[in-house]
Coordinates of C-alpha atoms and ligand atoms in Angstrom, one line a residue:
X1 CA 11.5 -21.5 -41.5
X2 CA 12.8 -21.0 -38.0
X3 CA 15.4 -18.3 -38.0
X4 CA 16.9 -16.9 -34.9
X5 CA 18.3 -13.5 -34.4
X6 CA 20.5 -12.0 -31.7
X7 CA 20.2 -8.4 -30.2
X8 CA 20.4 -6.8 -27.1
X9 CA 17.5 -7.8 -24.6
X10 CA 16.8 -4.4 -22.8
X11 CA 13.3 -5.1 -21.2
X12 CA 12.1 -8.5 -19.9
X13 CA 9.3 -10.3 -21.1
X14 CA 7.8 -12.3 -24.5
X15 CA 6.3 -11.0 -27.2
X16 CA 4.7 -13.1 -30.0
X17 CA 3.0 -11.4 -33.1
X18 CA 3.4 -10.0 -36.5
X19 CA 6.0 -7.3 -37.4
X20 CA 4.7 -3.9 -38.3
X21 CA 7.3 -1.3 -39.4
X22 CA 7.2 2.1 -38.1
X23 CA 6.4 4.6 -40.3
X24 CA 10.1 6.3 -40.8
X25 CA 9.8 7.3 -44.5
X26 CA 11.6 11.0 -44.5
X27 CA 9.3 13.2 -46.5
X28 CA 11.4 15.0 -48.8
X29 CA 9.3 17.8 -50.2
X30 CA 9.8 18.9 -53.6
X31 CA 12.0 21.9 -54.1
X32 CA 9.8 24.3 -55.9
X33 CA 9.9 28.1 -56.0
X34 CA 6.8 30.2 -54.5
X35 CA 6.0 33.8 -55.8
X36 CA 7.3 36.6 -53.4
X37 CA 3.9 37.4 -52.6
X38 CA 3.1 34.0 -51.1
X39 CA 5.9 34.4 -48.7
X40 CA 4.2 35.7 -46.0
X41 CA 1.3 33.3 -45.9
X42 CA 3.5 30.5 -46.2
X43 CA 5.7 32.0 -43.2
X44 CA 2.5 31.8 -41.2
X45 CA 1.7 28.3 -42.1
X46 CA 5.2 27.3 -41.1
X47 CA 4.9 29.0 -37.9
X48 CA 1.6 27.3 -37.2
X49 CA 2.8 23.9 -38.1
X50 CA 5.4 24.4 -35.4
X51 CA 3.3 25.4 -32.8
X52 CA 1.0 22.5 -33.5
X53 CA 3.6 20.0 -33.6
X54 CA 5.1 21.5 -30.3
X55 CA 1.6 21.5 -28.5
X56 CA 1.0 17.8 -29.7
X57 CA 4.5 16.8 -27.9
X58 CA 3.6 18.7 -25.0
X59 CA 0.1 17.0 -24.7
X60 CA 1.8 13.7 -25.3
X61 CA 4.3 14.2 -22.7
X62 CA 1.4 15.3 -20.3
X63 CA -0.1 12.0 -21.0
X64 CA 3.1 10.1 -20.5
X65 CA 4.3 11.7 -17.3
X66 CA 7.7 10.8 -15.6
X67 CA 10.9 10.8 -17.8
X68 CA 8.9 10.8 -20.9
X69 CA 7.3 13.9 -20.5
X70 CA 10.7 15.7 -19.8
X71 CA 12.0 14.2 -23.1
X72 CA 9.0 15.3 -25.0
X73 CA 8.9 18.8 -23.7
X74 CA 12.9 19.1 -24.7
X75 CA 11.7 17.9 -28.3
X76 CA 8.6 20.5 -28.2
X77 CA 11.3 23.2 -27.1
X78 CA 13.6 22.1 -30.0
X79 CA 10.5 22.5 -32.6
X80 CA 10.4 25.8 -31.3
X81 CA 14.0 27.1 -31.2
X82 CA 14.1 30.5 -32.6
X83 CA 17.3 30.4 -34.7
X84 CA 15.6 27.4 -36.6
X85 CA 12.5 29.4 -37.1
X86 CA 14.3 32.5 -38.3
X87 CA 16.3 30.3 -40.7
X88 CA 12.8 28.9 -42.0
X89 CA 11.6 32.5 -42.5
X90 CA 14.5 33.4 -44.3
X91 CA 14.4 30.4 -46.7
X92 CA 10.6 31.1 -47.5
X93 CA 11.6 34.6 -48.0
X94 CA 13.9 33.6 -51.0
X95 CA 11.1 31.7 -52.4
X96 CA 11.2 28.2 -50.7
X97 CA 7.7 26.4 -49.8
X98 CA 7.1 26.3 -45.9
X99 CA 7.7 22.5 -46.0
X100 CA 11.0 22.7 -48.0
X101 CA 12.3 25.3 -45.8
X102 CA 11.7 23.5 -42.8
X103 CA 13.1 20.5 -44.0
X104 CA 16.4 22.2 -45.2
X105 CA 16.6 24.6 -42.0
X106 CA 16.3 21.2 -40.2
X107 CA 18.8 19.6 -42.3
X108 CA 21.5 22.5 -41.7
X109 CA 20.8 22.1 -38.1
X110 CA 21.4 18.5 -38.1
X111 CA 24.4 18.7 -39.8
X112 CA 25.9 21.1 -37.3
X113 CA 24.5 18.6 -34.4
X114 CA 25.9 15.4 -36.1
X115 CA 29.5 17.3 -36.5
X116 CA 29.5 18.4 -33.1
X117 CA 30.4 15.2 -31.3
X118 CA 29.2 12.1 -29.6
X119 CA 26.7 13.3 -27.1
X120 CA 24.3 14.5 -30.0
X121 CA 23.5 10.9 -31.7
X122 CA 20.6 10.6 -29.6
X123 CA 19.6 14.1 -30.4
X124 CA 19.6 13.7 -34.2
X125 CA 17.3 11.1 -33.8
X126 CA 15.0 13.3 -32.0
X127 CA 15.7 16.2 -34.3
X128 CA 14.6 14.3 -37.2
X129 CA 11.3 13.1 -35.8
X130 CA 10.4 16.7 -35.1
X131 CA 11.3 17.6 -38.7
X132 CA 9.1 14.6 -39.9
X133 CA 6.1 16.0 -37.7
X134 CA 6.2 19.2 -39.0
X135 CA 6.8 18.3 -42.7
X136 CA 4.0 15.9 -42.5
X137 CA 1.6 18.5 -40.9
X138 CA 2.6 21.0 -43.8
X139 CA 1.8 18.4 -46.3
X140 CA -1.5 17.0 -44.8
X141 CA -0.1 13.4 -44.8
X142 CA -0.4 11.3 -41.9
X143 CA 2.1 11.7 -39.1
X144 CA 5.4 9.3 -39.2
X145 CA 5.4 7.2 -36.3
X146 CA 3.6 4.1 -34.7
X147 CA 1.3 2.2 -37.4
X148 CA -2.3 2.3 -37.1
X149 CA -3.3 -1.0 -36.2
X150 CA -6.4 -2.6 -34.1
X151 CA -4.5 -5.9 -33.9
X152 CA -1.6 -6.4 -31.5
X153 CA 1.9 -6.6 -33.2
X154 CA 5.4 -6.1 -32.5
X155 CA 6.7 -3.0 -33.6
X156 CA 10.0 -3.0 -35.8
X157 CA 12.0 0.3 -36.0
X158 CA 15.8 1.6 -36.9
X159 CA 15.4 3.6 -33.6
X160 CA 12.5 5.0 -31.3
X161 CA 12.1 8.5 -30.9
X162 CA 10.8 9.3 -27.5
X163 CA 7.6 10.8 -28.5
X164 CA 6.7 7.3 -29.8
X165 CA 8.3 5.0 -27.1
X166 CA 6.0 7.5 -24.5
X167 CA 2.7 6.8 -26.5
X168 CA 3.2 3.0 -27.0
X169 CA 0.0 1.3 -26.0
X170 CA 1.0 -1.7 -24.5
X171 CA -2.2 -3.4 -25.2
X172 CA -1.6 -3.2 -28.8
X173 CA 2.1 -3.1 -28.8
X174 CA 3.3 -6.4 -28.0
X175 CA 7.0 -5.7 -28.0
X176 CA 9.5 -4.0 -30.0
X177 CA 12.8 -4.3 -31.6
X178 CA 15.0 -1.7 -33.1
X179 CA 18.3 -1.7 -35.2
X180 CA 20.0 1.0 -33.2
X181 CA 20.4 1.9 -29.7
X182 CA 22.2 0.2 -26.7
X183 CA 21.3 -1.1 -23.5
X184 CA 21.4 2.1 -21.4
X185 CA 20.1 4.4 -24.6
X186 CA 17.1 6.6 -23.4
X187 CA 14.3 4.2 -25.8
X188 CA 15.7 1.3 -23.7
X189 CA 15.1 3.0 -20.3
X190 CA 11.8 4.1 -21.5
X191 CA 10.9 0.5 -22.8
X192 CA 11.8 -0.9 -19.3
X193 CA 9.6 1.9 -17.7
X194 CA 6.5 0.8 -19.8
X195 CA 7.3 -2.7 -19.2
X196 CA 7.1 -3.6 -23.0
X197 CA 9.5 -6.6 -23.9
X198 CA 12.3 -5.0 -26.1
X199 CA 15.4 -5.8 -28.0
X200 CA 17.7 -3.3 -29.4
X201 CA 20.9 -3.3 -31.7
X202 CA 19.4 -5.9 -33.9
X203 CA 21.5 -5.4 -37.3
X204 CA 19.0 -6.1 -40.2
X205 CA 15.8 -5.8 -38.0
X206 CA 14.5 -3.2 -40.7
X207 CA 14.6 -6.2 -43.3
X208 CA 12.0 -8.2 -41.3
X209 CA 9.3 -8.3 -43.7
X210 CA 5.8 -6.5 -42.6
X211 CA 3.6 -9.3 -41.3
X212 CA 6.1 -11.8 -40.3
X213 CA 5.5 -13.8 -37.0
X214 CA 8.3 -13.0 -34.7
X215 CA 8.7 -14.2 -30.9
X216 CA 10.7 -11.4 -29.2
X217 CA 12.8 -12.5 -25.9
X218 CA 13.6 -9.4 -24.3
X219 CA 15.4 -11.2 -21.5
X220 CA 17.8 -13.1 -23.7
X221 CA 17.8 -10.6 -26.7
X222 CA 16.9 -13.5 -29.1
X223 CA 14.1 -13.1 -32.1
X224 CA 12.7 -16.2 -33.5
X225 CA 11.4 -15.8 -36.8
X226 CA 8.4 -17.5 -38.1
X227 CA 8.7 -19.6 -34.7
X228 CA 7.3 -23.2 -34.8
X229 CA 4.2 -24.0 -32.7
X230 CA 6.6 -26.1 -30.5
X231 CA 9.0 -23.0 -30.0
X232 CA 5.9 -20.8 -29.5
X233 CA 4.5 -23.0 -26.5
X234 CA 8.0 -23.4 -25.1
X235 CA 8.5 -19.4 -24.8
X236 CA 5.1 -19.1 -23.8
X237 CA 5.3 -21.7 -21.0
X238 CA 8.4 -19.9 -19.6
X239 CA 6.8 -16.7 -19.7
X240 CA 4.0 -18.0 -17.9
X241 CA 6.3 -19.6 -15.6
X242 CA 7.9 -16.3 -14.9
X243 CA 4.9 -14.1 -14.3
X244 CA 3.5 -16.9 -11.9
X245 CA 6.9 -16.6 -9.7
X246 CA 6.6 -12.8 -10.3
X247 CA 3.3 -12.9 -9.0
X248 CA 4.2 -14.5 -6.0
X249 CA 7.4 -12.4 -5.3
X250 CA 6.6 -9.7 -2.9
X251 CA 8.2 -7.9 0.0
X252 CA 11.6 -6.8 0.6
X253 CA 14.8 -7.7 -1.5
X254 CA 16.3 -10.5 0.3
X255 CA 18.6 -13.8 -1.0
X256 CA 17.3 -17.2 0.0
X257 CA 19.3 -17.2 3.1
X258 CA 18.0 -13.9 4.2
X259 CA 20.8 -11.6 3.3
X260 CA 18.9 -8.3 2.6
X261 CA 19.4 -6.1 -0.6
X262 CA 17.1 -3.2 -0.7
X263 CA 15.4 -2.9 -4.1
X264 CA 15.1 0.8 -5.0
X265 CA 13.7 2.5 -7.8
X266 CA 14.8 4.9 -10.5
X267 CA 12.4 7.9 -11.0
X268 CA 12.5 11.0 -12.8
X269 CA 9.8 12.9 -10.8
X270 CA 6.6 12.6 -8.9
X271 CA 4.9 10.9 -12.0
X272 CA 6.8 8.0 -11.5
X273 CA 6.2 7.0 -8.0
X274 CA 2.8 5.4 -8.6
X275 CA 4.7 2.5 -10.4
X276 CA 7.5 2.4 -7.9
X277 CA 5.1 1.7 -5.3
X278 CA 3.1 -0.5 -6.9
X279 CA 6.3 -2.8 -7.7
X280 CA 7.0 -2.7 -3.8
X281 CA 10.0 -0.4 -4.1
X282 CA 11.6 0.0 -0.7
X283 CA 12.5 3.4 -1.5
X284 CA 14.3 5.4 -4.5
X285 CA 17.8 4.6 -5.4
X286 CA 18.2 7.2 -8.1
X287 CA 16.1 10.5 -8.4
X288 CA 17.1 11.9 -11.6
X289 CA 16.5 15.5 -10.9
X290 CA 17.6 16.9 -14.3
X291 CA 14.3 16.0 -15.7
X292 CA 12.9 19.1 -13.8
X293 CA 15.4 21.2 -15.4
X294 CA 14.4 20.2 -18.9
X295 CA 11.3 22.1 -18.9
X296 CA 13.2 25.5 -19.5
X297 CA 16.8 25.3 -21.2
X298 CA 17.2 29.2 -20.1
X299 CA 16.9 28.9 -16.5
X300 CA 16.9 26.6 -13.4
X301 CA 13.5 25.8 -12.0
X302 CA 12.9 28.3 -9.1
X303 CA 13.4 26.8 -5.2
X304 CA 10.0 26.8 -4.5
X305 CA 9.1 24.4 -7.8
X306 CA 11.8 22.2 -6.7
X307 CA 10.7 21.9 -3.1
X308 CA 7.5 20.7 -4.4
X309 CA 8.7 18.2 -6.6
X310 CA 11.2 16.8 -4.3
X311 CA 8.6 16.9 -1.4
X312 CA 6.2 14.5 -3.5
X313 CA 8.7 12.2 -4.1
X314 CA 9.8 12.4 -0.6
X315 CA 6.5 11.9 1.2
X316 CA 5.8 8.7 -0.9
X317 CA 8.4 6.8 0.9
X318 CA 7.7 7.6 4.7
X319 CA 10.6 5.9 6.5
X320 CA 11.9 4.9 3.2
X321 CA 15.3 5.6 1.8
X322 CA 15.2 8.2 -1.0
X323 CA 18.6 9.0 -2.8
X324 CA 18.5 12.3 -4.8
X325 CA 20.7 13.0 -7.3
X326 CA 21.7 16.5 -8.1
X327 CA 21.4 17.9 -11.6
X328 CA 23.4 15.7 -14.0
X329 CA 23.8 18.2 -16.9
X330 CA 25.6 18.1 -20.0
X331 CA 26.7 15.6 -22.6
X332 CA 23.3 13.7 -23.3
X333 CA 21.8 16.1 -21.3
X334 CA 22.6 19.4 -22.4
X335 CA 20.9 22.7 -20.8
X336 CA 21.6 25.8 -22.9
X337 CA 22.4 28.0 -19.8
X338 CA 24.9 25.7 -18.0
X339 CA 26.6 23.6 -20.8
X340 CA 29.4 25.1 -22.7
X341 CA 28.2 24.9 -26.8
X342 CA 31.4 24.7 -28.0
X343 CA 33.2 21.4 -26.3
X344 CA 34.8 19.0 -28.8
X345 CA 34.1 16.2 -26.7
X346 CA 31.1 16.9 -24.4
X347 CA 31.0 13.5 -22.5
X348 CA 34.6 14.4 -21.5
X349 CA 33.8 18.0 -20.9
X350 CA 31.9 19.9 -18.3
X351 CA 29.3 17.9 -17.2
X352 CA 27.5 16.3 -13.7
X353 CA 29.0 17.6 -10.9
X354 CA 31.9 19.6 -12.7
X355 CA 28.9 21.7 -14.3
X356 CA 27.5 22.3 -10.7
X357 CA 31.1 23.4 -9.2
X358 CA 31.2 26.1 -12.2
X359 CA 27.7 27.4 -11.3
X360 CA 27.4 27.1 -7.3
X361 CA 24.4 29.0 -7.3
X362 CA 22.5 26.4 -9.0
X363 CA 24.0 23.6 -6.6
X364 CA 23.1 25.9 -3.7
X365 CA 19.4 26.3 -4.6
X366 CA 19.1 22.7 -5.3
X367 CA 20.5 21.5 -2.1
X368 CA 18.4 24.5 -0.1
X369 CA 15.3 23.3 -2.0
X370 CA 16.2 19.6 -0.8
X371 CA 16.6 20.7 2.8
X372 CA 13.5 22.4 3.0
X373 CA 11.7 19.5 1.4
X374 CA 12.7 17.0 3.8
X375 CA 11.9 19.4 6.8
X376 CA 9.8 17.1 9.3
X377 CA 9.4 14.3 7.2
X378 CA 10.7 10.8 8.5
X379 CA 12.1 9.8 5.2
X380 CA 16.1 9.0 5.0
X381 CA 17.1 11.5 2.4
X382 CA 20.5 11.0 0.8
X383 CA 22.2 13.1 -1.7
X384 CA 24.8 12.1 -4.3
X385 CA 26.7 13.8 -6.8
X386 CA 27.0 12.3 -10.6
X387 CA 30.4 12.2 -12.3
X388 CA 32.6 12.2 -9.2
X389 CA 36.2 11.7 -10.2
X390 CA 38.3 12.1 -7.3
X391 CA 38.6 13.1 -3.5
X392 CA 38.7 16.7 -4.4
X393 CA 35.4 16.5 -6.2
X394 CA 34.0 14.4 -3.3
X395 CA 35.0 16.9 -0.8
X396 CA 33.8 20.1 -2.8
X397 CA 30.3 18.4 -2.9
X398 CA 30.0 17.3 0.8
X399 CA 31.1 21.1 1.4
X400 CA 28.5 22.5 -0.4
X401 CA 25.9 19.9 1.3
X402 CA 27.1 21.0 4.7
X403 CA 26.8 24.7 3.8
X404 CA 23.5 24.7 2.7
X405 CA 22.5 22.9 6.3
X406 CA 21.5 19.5 4.4
X407 CA 20.6 16.8 7.0
X408 CA 21.2 13.9 4.7
X409 CA 23.8 11.4 4.0
X410 CA 26.1 12.6 1.2
X411 CA 27.4 10.1 -1.4
X412 CA 29.3 10.1 -4.5
X413 CA 28.4 8.1 -8.0
X414 CA 31.0 6.0 -9.3
X415 CA 30.6 6.5 -13.0
X416 CA 34.2 7.3 -13.7
X417 CA 36.9 4.4 -13.8
X418 CA 39.0 6.9 -11.6
X419 CA 36.3 6.8 -8.7
X420 CA 36.2 3.1 -8.9
X421 CA 39.9 2.8 -8.6
X422 CA 40.3 5.3 -5.7
X423 CA 37.1 4.6 -4.1
X424 CA 38.9 4.7 -0.6
X425 CA 40.2 7.9 -1.1
X426 CA 36.5 9.0 -2.1
X427 CA 34.9 7.4 1.0
X428 CA 36.9 10.0 3.2
X429 CA 34.7 12.5 2.3
X430 CA 31.3 10.9 1.5
X431 CA 29.1 8.3 3.2
X432 CA 28.1 6.1 0.6
X433 CA 28.7 5.3 -3.1
X434 CA 26.4 4.4 -5.9
X435 CA 27.7 2.8 -9.1
X436 CA 26.0 4.6 -12.4
X437 CA 27.1 1.5 -14.6
X438 CA 25.8 3.1 -17.6
X439 CA 28.4 6.1 -17.6
X440 CA 30.8 3.7 -16.1
X441 CA 30.9 1.4 -19.1
X442 CA 30.8 4.3 -21.4
X443 CA 34.0 5.6 -19.8
X444 CA 35.9 2.2 -19.0
X445 CA 35.2 1.0 -22.7
X446 CA 35.4 4.3 -24.4
X447 CA 32.0 3.5 -26.2
X448 CA 29.3 6.0 -26.3
X449 CA 26.0 4.7 -24.7
X450 CA 23.8 6.2 -27.6
X451 CA 25.9 4.5 -30.2
X452 CA 24.1 1.0 -31.2
X453 CA 27.5 0.0 -33.0
X454 CA 29.4 -0.3 -29.8
X455 CA 26.8 -1.7 -27.6
X456 CA 29.0 -5.0 -27.4
X457 CA 31.3 -2.8 -25.1
X458 CA 28.2 -1.3 -23.2
X459 CA 27.2 -5.1 -22.1
X460 CA 27.2 -4.5 -18.1
X461 CA 28.4 -8.2 -17.9
X462 CA 31.8 -7.1 -19.3
X463 CA 34.4 -8.5 -17.1
X464 CA 36.1 -5.3 -16.5
X465 CA 33.4 -3.5 -15.5
X466 CA 32.3 -6.3 -13.1
X467 CA 36.4 -5.9 -11.6
X468 CA 35.5 -1.9 -11.2
X469 CA 32.1 -2.9 -9.2
X470 CA 33.9 -5.2 -7.0
X471 CA 36.8 -2.4 -6.6
X472 CA 34.2 -0.2 -5.3
X473 CA 32.1 -2.5 -3.1
X474 CA 35.3 -3.8 -1.4
X475 CA 36.2 -0.4 -0.5
X476 CA 32.9 0.6 0.9
X477 CA 33.1 -2.6 2.9
X478 CA 36.4 -1.9 4.4
X479 CA 35.2 1.6 5.3
X480 CA 31.9 0.4 6.9
X481 CA 29.7 2.1 4.3
X482 CA 27.2 1.3 1.6
X483 CA 27.5 0.6 -2.2
X484 CA 24.6 0.3 -4.3
X485 CA 24.2 0.0 -7.8
X486 CA 21.8 2.5 -9.7
X487 CA 22.9 2.0 -13.4
X488 CA 20.7 -0.5 -15.6
X489 CA 23.1 -3.3 -14.7
X490 CA 20.9 -3.6 -11.6
X491 CA 17.8 -4.4 -13.7
X492 CA 19.1 -7.7 -15.2
X493 CA 17.8 -10.7 -12.5
X494 CA 21.0 -12.8 -13.3
X495 CA 23.4 -10.0 -13.2
X496 CA 21.6 -8.5 -9.8
X497 CA 22.7 -11.6 -8.0
X498 CA 26.1 -11.4 -9.1
X499 CA 26.5 -7.6 -8.1
X500 CA 25.2 -9.0 -4.8
X501 CA 27.7 -11.5 -4.7
X502 CA 30.5 -8.7 -5.5
X503 CA 29.2 -7.1 -2.5
X504 CA 26.9 -4.4 -3.7
X505 CA 24.6 -3.3 -0.8
X506 CA 21.3 -2.2 -2.8
X507 CA 19.8 -2.2 -6.2
X508 CA 18.2 0.5 -8.0
X509 CA 16.3 0.2 -11.3
X510 CA 13.0 1.2 -13.4
X511 CA 10.3 0.1 -11.4
X512 CA 9.2 -2.6 -13.9
X513 CA 12.1 -4.6 -13.3
X514 CA 11.8 -4.9 -9.5
X515 CA 9.7 -7.9 -9.4
X516 CA 12.0 -10.0 -11.8
X517 CA 14.9 -8.8 -9.4
X518 CA 13.3 -9.8 -6.5
X519 CA 12.3 -13.3 -7.7
X520 CA 15.4 -14.3 -8.9
X521 CA 17.3 -13.0 -6.0
X522 CA 15.2 -15.1 -3.6
X523 CA 16.1 -18.4 -5.3
X524 CA 19.9 -18.0 -4.5
X525 CA 21.9 -17.8 -1.2
X526 CA 24.4 -15.0 -0.6
X527 CA 27.3 -17.9 -1.0
X528 CA 25.9 -18.8 -4.2
X529 CA 25.8 -15.1 -5.8
X530 CA 29.5 -15.0 -4.5
X531 CA 30.4 -17.8 -6.3
X532 CA 28.5 -16.9 -9.5
X533 CA 30.2 -13.5 -9.4
X534 CA 33.8 -15.3 -8.8
X535 CA 33.0 -17.2 -11.9
X536 CA 31.5 -14.2 -14.0
X537 CA 35.1 -12.4 -13.3
X538 CA 37.0 -15.4 -14.8
X539 CA 35.4 -14.7 -18.2
X540 CA 37.2 -13.0 -20.9
X541 CA 34.0 -11.5 -22.5
X542 CA 30.6 -10.4 -21.4
X543 CA 29.3 -13.6 -23.0
X544 CA 31.6 -15.8 -21.0
X545 CA 30.8 -14.1 -17.9
X546 CA 27.2 -14.4 -18.2
X547 CA 27.5 -18.0 -19.1
X548 CA 29.9 -18.8 -16.0
X549 CA 27.5 -16.9 -13.7
X550 CA 24.5 -18.9 -15.3
X551 CA 26.5 -22.2 -15.0
X552 CA 27.0 -21.5 -11.2
X553 CA 23.4 -20.6 -10.4
X554 CA 21.4 -23.4 -12.2
X555 CA 24.1 -25.9 -10.7
X556 CA 25.8 -27.2 -13.8
Ligands
LIG1 C1 24.3 6.0 -15.2 O1 25.4 6.5 -15.6 O2 24.5 4.8 -14.6 C2 23.4 6.4 -14.2 C3 22.8 5.9 -13.6 O3 23.2 7.8 -14.6 P1 22.3 8.2 -15.8 O4 21.8 7.1 -16.6 O5 21.1 9.4 -15.5 O6 23.6 8.7 -16.7
LIG2 MG1 25.4 8.6 -15.3

């Protein structure tokens, strides 16, 4: 039988293969009592297991590099949290086995996290993963995670922990499908970084039987279950065609009639630079510097360490443009030493620029490090602030940049609807705008970007989001300034044409998406992009907007 399911396509390409499920079984150790004289030995076992799991996560991070490394290192720190360890020790002292104590201590911590609000949805999955790894080690059973298989397969999971996505072997894992996660969740971002076709937010994915053949289309979000030979041939032909077009696409981003749209890469640090260069990125449109800060949740990295990391990225793009975003801490990226622990609603609390304005010394060190890193280099350095709400925010940031003696353009990210609505006022203080469509969608639709159940509202094709993009781009044009997009919206080739038509001046995305966007953009003129953009904005839903743009561009 040939059934079609539909999720959200988050990483391009077609994968055809058998389903293998992720080992997600929660290992619940029996609650048996141990004699008091065994407690010390059990405490030692627990500590050893925690250390081994943390070391394994760090090693996986080293292998993976880039943004994945920072996420895995954060998980390793979670495993070694002193309070959690103290709780494990206490539980063993009153008769628990090491594995049961770990299980219960993590459960208590999990409850605390889950009850503390929205940003923790993603962290709870990470925490469960750490717990499963420690318990598996203590019980001497195989680690949960990616199945052992010598044959290539399509990985199906409820959600993927960063530890797993980071080590997906693209020669064995043809593609992946998850029940949870939205298009802007960090699993999706990592999938794109790996270049593995992926579909997320597919309800019922867990019910696909092991060994079933599926065809995953990471561009459309469709999953064909038991596809017919014709369907397979059709999908493979389309994929081959796309691959050939990609191979032929090189050089800067430009429409068919020569309108330039620089294609830039999103990076998390020096480790992401080679892929960006290989994809032909014309520069960096978003350097997420917070990944440098995740190594140590207690302290900011030293100025020297920052200079070194910034310089490595800046040197890779001589005469190119590199847009560095200052630290975006808080909400889904909390840092112990900066983020208030007791916010009822962290995504609406002190995060992004707000955090930096509360800790001017952290911002000062970062800006000074950037100024030093850029010294003597021919690179065009741009520096931007996350989560700018209004002109006062933009001014405070520009003042801090000037005070640090930074010779760069200063910009503001548009991630809050107020910034799009009042873009001209913000542009009185800064020289460029960069649309963070991930957060802009989250705040426009009041839809947490980590929650699969609301991914419909996270769809960057939502006409309301397109309206805010248009407002920002029009304001920038009126002020003679630039307005790029660095959220995940830029990585959708068709949407990239629409964004261009809305007046966006550059597109920044994970390196793996650049060739797709470049090839698609080159097929259409600016006038066609503008018509597609106008058509998309007449839609009442993301699907209608997408269909309307598609109809214009395919000449229907
Ligand atoms: C965004 O919000 O669109 C963005 C680019 O920033 P981040 O995904 O790092 O929050
Ligand atoms: Mg953001």
